[in-house]
PDB file of C-alpha atoms in Angstrom:
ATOM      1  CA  UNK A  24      30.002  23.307  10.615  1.00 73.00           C
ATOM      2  CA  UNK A  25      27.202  25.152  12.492  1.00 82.00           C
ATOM      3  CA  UNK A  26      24.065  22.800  12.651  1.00 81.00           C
ATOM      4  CA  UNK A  27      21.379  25.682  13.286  1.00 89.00           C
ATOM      5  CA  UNK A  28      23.153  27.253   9.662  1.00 90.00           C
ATOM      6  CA  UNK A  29      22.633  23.983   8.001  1.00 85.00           C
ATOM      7  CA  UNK A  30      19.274  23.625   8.922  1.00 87.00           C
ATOM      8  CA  UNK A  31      18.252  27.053   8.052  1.00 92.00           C
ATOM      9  CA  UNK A  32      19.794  26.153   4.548  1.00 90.00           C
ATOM     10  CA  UNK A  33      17.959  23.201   3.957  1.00 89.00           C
ATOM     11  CA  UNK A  34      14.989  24.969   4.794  1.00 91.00           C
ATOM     12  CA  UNK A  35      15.608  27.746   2.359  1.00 91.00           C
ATOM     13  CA  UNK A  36      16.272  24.992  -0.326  1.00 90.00           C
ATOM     14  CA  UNK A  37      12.716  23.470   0.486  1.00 90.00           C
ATOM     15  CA  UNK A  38      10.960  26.638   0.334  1.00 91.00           C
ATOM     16  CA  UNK A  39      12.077  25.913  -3.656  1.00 91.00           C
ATOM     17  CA  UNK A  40       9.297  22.998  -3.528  1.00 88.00           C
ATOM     18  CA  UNK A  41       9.976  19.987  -6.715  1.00 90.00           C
ATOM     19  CA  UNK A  42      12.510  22.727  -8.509  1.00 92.00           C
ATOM     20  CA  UNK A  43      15.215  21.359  -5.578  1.00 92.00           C
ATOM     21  CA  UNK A  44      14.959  17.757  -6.762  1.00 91.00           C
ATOM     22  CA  UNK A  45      17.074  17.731 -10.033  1.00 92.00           C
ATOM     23  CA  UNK A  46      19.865  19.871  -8.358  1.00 91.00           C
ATOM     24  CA  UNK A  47      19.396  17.714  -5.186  1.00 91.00           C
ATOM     25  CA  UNK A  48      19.056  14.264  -6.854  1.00 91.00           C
ATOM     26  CA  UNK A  49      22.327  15.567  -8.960  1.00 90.00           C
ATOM     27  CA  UNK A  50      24.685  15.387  -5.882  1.00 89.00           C
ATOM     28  CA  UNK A  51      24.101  12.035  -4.243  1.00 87.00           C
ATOM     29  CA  UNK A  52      27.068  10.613  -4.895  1.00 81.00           C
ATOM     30  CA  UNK A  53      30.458  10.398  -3.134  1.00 74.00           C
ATOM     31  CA  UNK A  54      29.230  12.723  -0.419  1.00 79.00           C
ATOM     32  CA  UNK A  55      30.183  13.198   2.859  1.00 86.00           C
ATOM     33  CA  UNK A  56      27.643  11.305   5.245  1.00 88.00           C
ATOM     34  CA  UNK A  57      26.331  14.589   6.610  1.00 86.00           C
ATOM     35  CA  UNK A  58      25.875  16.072   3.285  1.00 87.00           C
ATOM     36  CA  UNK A  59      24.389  12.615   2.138  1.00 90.00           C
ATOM     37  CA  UNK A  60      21.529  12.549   4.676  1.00 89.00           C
ATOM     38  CA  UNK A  61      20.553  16.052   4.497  1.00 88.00           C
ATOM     39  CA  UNK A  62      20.248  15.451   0.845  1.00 91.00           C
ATOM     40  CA  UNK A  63      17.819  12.654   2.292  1.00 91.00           C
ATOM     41  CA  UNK A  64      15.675  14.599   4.428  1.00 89.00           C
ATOM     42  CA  UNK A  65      15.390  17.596   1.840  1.00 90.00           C
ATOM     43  CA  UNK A  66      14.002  14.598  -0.830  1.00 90.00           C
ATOM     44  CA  UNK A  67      11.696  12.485   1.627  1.00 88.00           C
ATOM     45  CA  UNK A  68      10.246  16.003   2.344  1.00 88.00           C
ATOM     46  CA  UNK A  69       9.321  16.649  -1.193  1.00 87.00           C
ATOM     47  CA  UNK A  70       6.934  13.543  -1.634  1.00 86.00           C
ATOM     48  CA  UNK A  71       7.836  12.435  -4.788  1.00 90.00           C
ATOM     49  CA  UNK A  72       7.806   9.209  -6.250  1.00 91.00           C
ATOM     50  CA  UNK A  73      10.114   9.227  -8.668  1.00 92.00           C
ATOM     51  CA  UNK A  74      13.057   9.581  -6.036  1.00 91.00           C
ATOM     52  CA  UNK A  75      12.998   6.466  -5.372  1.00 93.00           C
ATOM     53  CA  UNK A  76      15.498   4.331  -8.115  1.00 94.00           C
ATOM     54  CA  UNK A  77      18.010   7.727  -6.969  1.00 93.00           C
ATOM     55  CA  UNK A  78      17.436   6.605  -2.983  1.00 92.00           C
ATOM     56  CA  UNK A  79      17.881   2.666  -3.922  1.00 93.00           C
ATOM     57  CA  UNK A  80      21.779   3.012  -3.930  1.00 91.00           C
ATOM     58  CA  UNK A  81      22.256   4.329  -1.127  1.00 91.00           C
ATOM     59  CA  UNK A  82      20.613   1.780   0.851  1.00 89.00           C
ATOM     60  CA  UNK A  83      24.105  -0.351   0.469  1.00 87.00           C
ATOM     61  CA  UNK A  84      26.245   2.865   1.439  1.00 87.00           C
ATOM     62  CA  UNK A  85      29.057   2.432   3.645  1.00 87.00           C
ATOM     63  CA  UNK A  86      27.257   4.619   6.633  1.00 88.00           C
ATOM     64  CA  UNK A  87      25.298   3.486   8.708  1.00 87.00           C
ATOM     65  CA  UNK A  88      23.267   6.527   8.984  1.00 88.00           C
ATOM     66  CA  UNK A  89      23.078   7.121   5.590  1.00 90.00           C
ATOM     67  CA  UNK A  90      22.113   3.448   4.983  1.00 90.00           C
ATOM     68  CA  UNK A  91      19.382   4.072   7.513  1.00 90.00           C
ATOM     69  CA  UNK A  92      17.638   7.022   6.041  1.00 90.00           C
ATOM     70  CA  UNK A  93      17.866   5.558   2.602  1.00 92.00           C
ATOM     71  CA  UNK A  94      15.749   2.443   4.166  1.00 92.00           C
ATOM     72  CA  UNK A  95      13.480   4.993   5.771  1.00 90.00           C
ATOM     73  CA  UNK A  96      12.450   7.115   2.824  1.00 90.00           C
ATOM     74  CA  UNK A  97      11.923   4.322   0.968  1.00 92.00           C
ATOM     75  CA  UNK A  98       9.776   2.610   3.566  1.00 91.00           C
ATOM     76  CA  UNK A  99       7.580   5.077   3.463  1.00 88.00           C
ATOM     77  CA  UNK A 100       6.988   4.583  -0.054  1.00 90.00           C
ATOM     78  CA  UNK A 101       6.459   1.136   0.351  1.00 89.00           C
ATOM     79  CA  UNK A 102       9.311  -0.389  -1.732  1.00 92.00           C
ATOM     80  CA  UNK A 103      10.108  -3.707  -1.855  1.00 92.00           C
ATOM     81  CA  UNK A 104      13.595  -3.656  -2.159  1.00 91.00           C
ATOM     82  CA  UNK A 105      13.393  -2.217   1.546  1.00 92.00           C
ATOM     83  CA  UNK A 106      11.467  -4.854   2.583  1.00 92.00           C
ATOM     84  CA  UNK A 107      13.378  -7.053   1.367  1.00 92.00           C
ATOM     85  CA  UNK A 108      16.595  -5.167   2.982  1.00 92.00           C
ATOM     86  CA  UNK A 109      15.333  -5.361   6.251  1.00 93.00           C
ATOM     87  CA  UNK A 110      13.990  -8.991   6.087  1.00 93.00           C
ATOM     88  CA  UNK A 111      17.677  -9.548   5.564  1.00 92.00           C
ATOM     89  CA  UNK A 112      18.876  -7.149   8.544  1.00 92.00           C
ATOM     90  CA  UNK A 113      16.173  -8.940  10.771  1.00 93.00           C
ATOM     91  CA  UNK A 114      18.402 -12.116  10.360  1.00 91.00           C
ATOM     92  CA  UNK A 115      21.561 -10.159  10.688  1.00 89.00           C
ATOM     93  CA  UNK A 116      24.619 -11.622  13.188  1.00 90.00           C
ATOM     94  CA  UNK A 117      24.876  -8.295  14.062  1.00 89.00           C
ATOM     95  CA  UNK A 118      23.461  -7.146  17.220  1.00 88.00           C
ATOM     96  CA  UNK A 119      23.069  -3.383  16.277  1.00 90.00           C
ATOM     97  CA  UNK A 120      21.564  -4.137  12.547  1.00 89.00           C
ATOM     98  CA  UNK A 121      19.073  -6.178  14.118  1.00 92.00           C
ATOM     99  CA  UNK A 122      18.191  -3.735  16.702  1.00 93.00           C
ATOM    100  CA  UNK A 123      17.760  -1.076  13.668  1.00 92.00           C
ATOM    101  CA  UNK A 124      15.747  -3.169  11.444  1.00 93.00           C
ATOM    102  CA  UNK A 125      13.462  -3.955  14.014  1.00 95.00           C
ATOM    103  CA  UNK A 126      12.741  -0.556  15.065  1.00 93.00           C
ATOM    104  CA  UNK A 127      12.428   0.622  11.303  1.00 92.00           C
ATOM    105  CA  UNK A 128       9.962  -2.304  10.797  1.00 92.00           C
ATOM    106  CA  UNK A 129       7.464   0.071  12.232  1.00 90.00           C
ATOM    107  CA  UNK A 130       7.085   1.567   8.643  1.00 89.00           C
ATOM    108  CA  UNK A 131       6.879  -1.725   6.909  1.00 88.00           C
ATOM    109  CA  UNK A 132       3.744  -2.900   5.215  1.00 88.00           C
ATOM    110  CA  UNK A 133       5.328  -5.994   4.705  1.00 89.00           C
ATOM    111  CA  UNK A 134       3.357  -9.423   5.881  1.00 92.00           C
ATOM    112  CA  UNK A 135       6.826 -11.243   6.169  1.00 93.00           C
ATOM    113  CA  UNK A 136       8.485  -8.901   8.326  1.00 93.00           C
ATOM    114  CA  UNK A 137       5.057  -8.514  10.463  1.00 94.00           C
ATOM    115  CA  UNK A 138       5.695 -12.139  11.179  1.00 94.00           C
ATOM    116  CA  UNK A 139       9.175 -12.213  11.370  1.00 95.00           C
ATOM    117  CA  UNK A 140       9.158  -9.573  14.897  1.00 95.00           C
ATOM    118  CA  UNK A 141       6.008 -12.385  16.113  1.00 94.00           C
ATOM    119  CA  UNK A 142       8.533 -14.535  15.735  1.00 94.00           C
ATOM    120  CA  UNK A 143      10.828 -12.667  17.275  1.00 94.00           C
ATOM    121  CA  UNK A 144       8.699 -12.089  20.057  1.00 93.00           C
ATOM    122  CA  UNK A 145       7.675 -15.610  20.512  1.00 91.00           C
ATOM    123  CA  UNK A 146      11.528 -16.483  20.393  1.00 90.00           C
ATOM    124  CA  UNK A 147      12.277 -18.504  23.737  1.00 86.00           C
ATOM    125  CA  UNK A 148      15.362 -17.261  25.929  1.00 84.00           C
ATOM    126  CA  UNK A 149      15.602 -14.448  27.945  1.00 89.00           C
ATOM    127  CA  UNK A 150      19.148 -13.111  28.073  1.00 91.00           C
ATOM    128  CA  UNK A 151      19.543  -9.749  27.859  1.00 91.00           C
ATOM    129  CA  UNK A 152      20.450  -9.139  24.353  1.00 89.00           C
ATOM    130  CA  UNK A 153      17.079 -11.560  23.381  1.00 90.00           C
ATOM    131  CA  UNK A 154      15.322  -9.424  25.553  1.00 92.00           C
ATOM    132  CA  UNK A 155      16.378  -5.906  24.413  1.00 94.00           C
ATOM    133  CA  UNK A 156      15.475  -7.353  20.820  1.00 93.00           C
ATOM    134  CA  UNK A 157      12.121  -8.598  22.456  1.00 94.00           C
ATOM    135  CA  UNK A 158      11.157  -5.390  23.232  1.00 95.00           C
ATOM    136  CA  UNK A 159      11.889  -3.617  20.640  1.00 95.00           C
ATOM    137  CA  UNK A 160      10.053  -5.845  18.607  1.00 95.00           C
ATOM    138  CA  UNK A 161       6.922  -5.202  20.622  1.00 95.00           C
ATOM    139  CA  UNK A 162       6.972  -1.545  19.865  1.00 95.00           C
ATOM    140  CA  UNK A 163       7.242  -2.198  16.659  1.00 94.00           C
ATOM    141  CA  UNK A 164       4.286  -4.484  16.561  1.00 94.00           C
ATOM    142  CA  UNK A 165       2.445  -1.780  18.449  1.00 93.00           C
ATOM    143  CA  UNK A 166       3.345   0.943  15.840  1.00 92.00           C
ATOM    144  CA  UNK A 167       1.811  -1.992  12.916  1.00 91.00           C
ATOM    145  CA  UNK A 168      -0.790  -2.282  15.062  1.00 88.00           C
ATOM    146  CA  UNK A 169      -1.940  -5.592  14.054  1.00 89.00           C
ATOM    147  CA  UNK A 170      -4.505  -7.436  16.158  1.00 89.00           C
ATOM    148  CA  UNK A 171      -2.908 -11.196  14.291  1.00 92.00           C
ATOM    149  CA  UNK A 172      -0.066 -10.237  17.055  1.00 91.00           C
ATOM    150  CA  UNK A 173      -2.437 -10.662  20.192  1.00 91.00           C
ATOM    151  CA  UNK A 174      -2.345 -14.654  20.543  1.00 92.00           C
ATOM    152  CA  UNK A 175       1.451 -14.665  20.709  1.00 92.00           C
ATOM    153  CA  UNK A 176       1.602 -11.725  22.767  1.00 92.00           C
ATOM    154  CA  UNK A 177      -0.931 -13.134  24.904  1.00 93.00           C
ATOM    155  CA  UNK A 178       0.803 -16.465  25.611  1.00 93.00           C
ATOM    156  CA  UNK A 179       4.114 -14.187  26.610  1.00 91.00           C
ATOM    157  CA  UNK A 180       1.193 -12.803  29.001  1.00 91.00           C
ATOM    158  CA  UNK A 181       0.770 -16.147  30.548  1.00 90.00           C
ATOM    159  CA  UNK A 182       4.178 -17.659  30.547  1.00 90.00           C
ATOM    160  CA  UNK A 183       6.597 -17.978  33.964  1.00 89.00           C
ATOM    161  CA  UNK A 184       9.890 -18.317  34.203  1.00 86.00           C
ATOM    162  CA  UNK A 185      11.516 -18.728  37.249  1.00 83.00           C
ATOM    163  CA  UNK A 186      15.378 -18.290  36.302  1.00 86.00           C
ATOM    164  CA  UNK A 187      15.074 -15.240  34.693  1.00 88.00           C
ATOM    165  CA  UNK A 188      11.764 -13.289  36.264  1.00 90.00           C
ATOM    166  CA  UNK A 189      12.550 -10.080  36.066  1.00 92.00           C
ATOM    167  CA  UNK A 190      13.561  -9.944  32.695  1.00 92.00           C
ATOM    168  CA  UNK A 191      10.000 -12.171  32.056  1.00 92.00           C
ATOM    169  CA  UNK A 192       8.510  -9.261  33.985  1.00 92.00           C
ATOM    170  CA  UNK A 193      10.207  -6.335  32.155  1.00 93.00           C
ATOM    171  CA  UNK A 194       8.668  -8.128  28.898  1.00 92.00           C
ATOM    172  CA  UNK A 195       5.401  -8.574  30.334  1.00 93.00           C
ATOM    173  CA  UNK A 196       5.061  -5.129  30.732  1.00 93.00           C
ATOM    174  CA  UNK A 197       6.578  -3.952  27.690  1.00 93.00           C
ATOM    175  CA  UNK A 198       3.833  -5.903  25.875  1.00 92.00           C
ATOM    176  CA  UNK A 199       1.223  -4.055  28.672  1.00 93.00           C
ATOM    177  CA  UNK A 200       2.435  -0.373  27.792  1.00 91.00           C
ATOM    178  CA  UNK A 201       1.836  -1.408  23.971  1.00 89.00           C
ATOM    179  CA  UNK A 202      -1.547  -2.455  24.479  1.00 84.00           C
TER     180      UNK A 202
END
């Protein structure tokens, strides 16, 4: 139950190096959330590969969390199936899935979902759950870094709006901080 006990666990267990992942990669199933992400963090850590059809599962995991860290680690291996995932989250109904995708887009390498947060972005309507996703979608597009952004983010720049200014002007200067 004690976090700082838990922690100093899992770093004992990586001190072990690649002899952890068989054990590790041997218990990711039927978990308890908790257990499940730790499991996670203690494979992303070992940069390995091979991981990744273990990690694929999880990525359709009843929690949230443990959904999210799957989709993480294998982001930042570049695999498609997370791309694809969060191509799909990016057109989610839910509010809270888009909001996660987005930010985890970040890691992507993917042209699709690069244009997906332009479009995103370049999205007219200003209410205030369009504008949270707005944002978010412009640090993302920072973190990518891709200049192919500019024009879009440049005619935000230039726009008016005179029913809803301030959130306008709370964009405008999102998309200043990430320049």
């Amino acid at each position: 139950e004690s976090m700082s006990l838990r922690r100093f666990m899992m770093d004992r267990l990586l001190e072990f190096g690649p002899a952890v992942k068989e054990p590790v990669l041997a218990r990711l199933e039927g978990r308890p959330w908790y257990y499940l992400r730790n499991l996670l963090i203690i494979l992303c850590s070992l940069d390995d590969p091979e991981i990744i059809p273990h990690i694929r599962p999880l990525v359709m995991n009843k929690n949230a969390k443990v959904r999210q860290d799957a989709l993480r680690t294998l982001l930042s291996y570049n695999d498609p199936i997370a791309e694809r995932q969060i191509l799909r989250d990016l057109e989610s109904n839910d509010k809270e899935t888009r909001l996660v995708a987005i930010n985890m887009a970040e890691k992507s390498h993917s042209p699709d979902v690069f244009r997906k947060l332009v479009a995103i972005v370049a999205k007219s309507g200003l209410k205030p759950l369009d504008l949270e996703l707005k944002c978010a979608a412009v640090q993302s597009l920072k973190e990518i870094g891709h200049e192919e952004a500019l024009p879009e983010l440049v005619k935000v720049l230039g726009s008016a709006n005179l029913i809803r200014a301030k959130a306008l002007a709370r964009l405008k200067l999102e998309i200043v901080r990430s320049l």
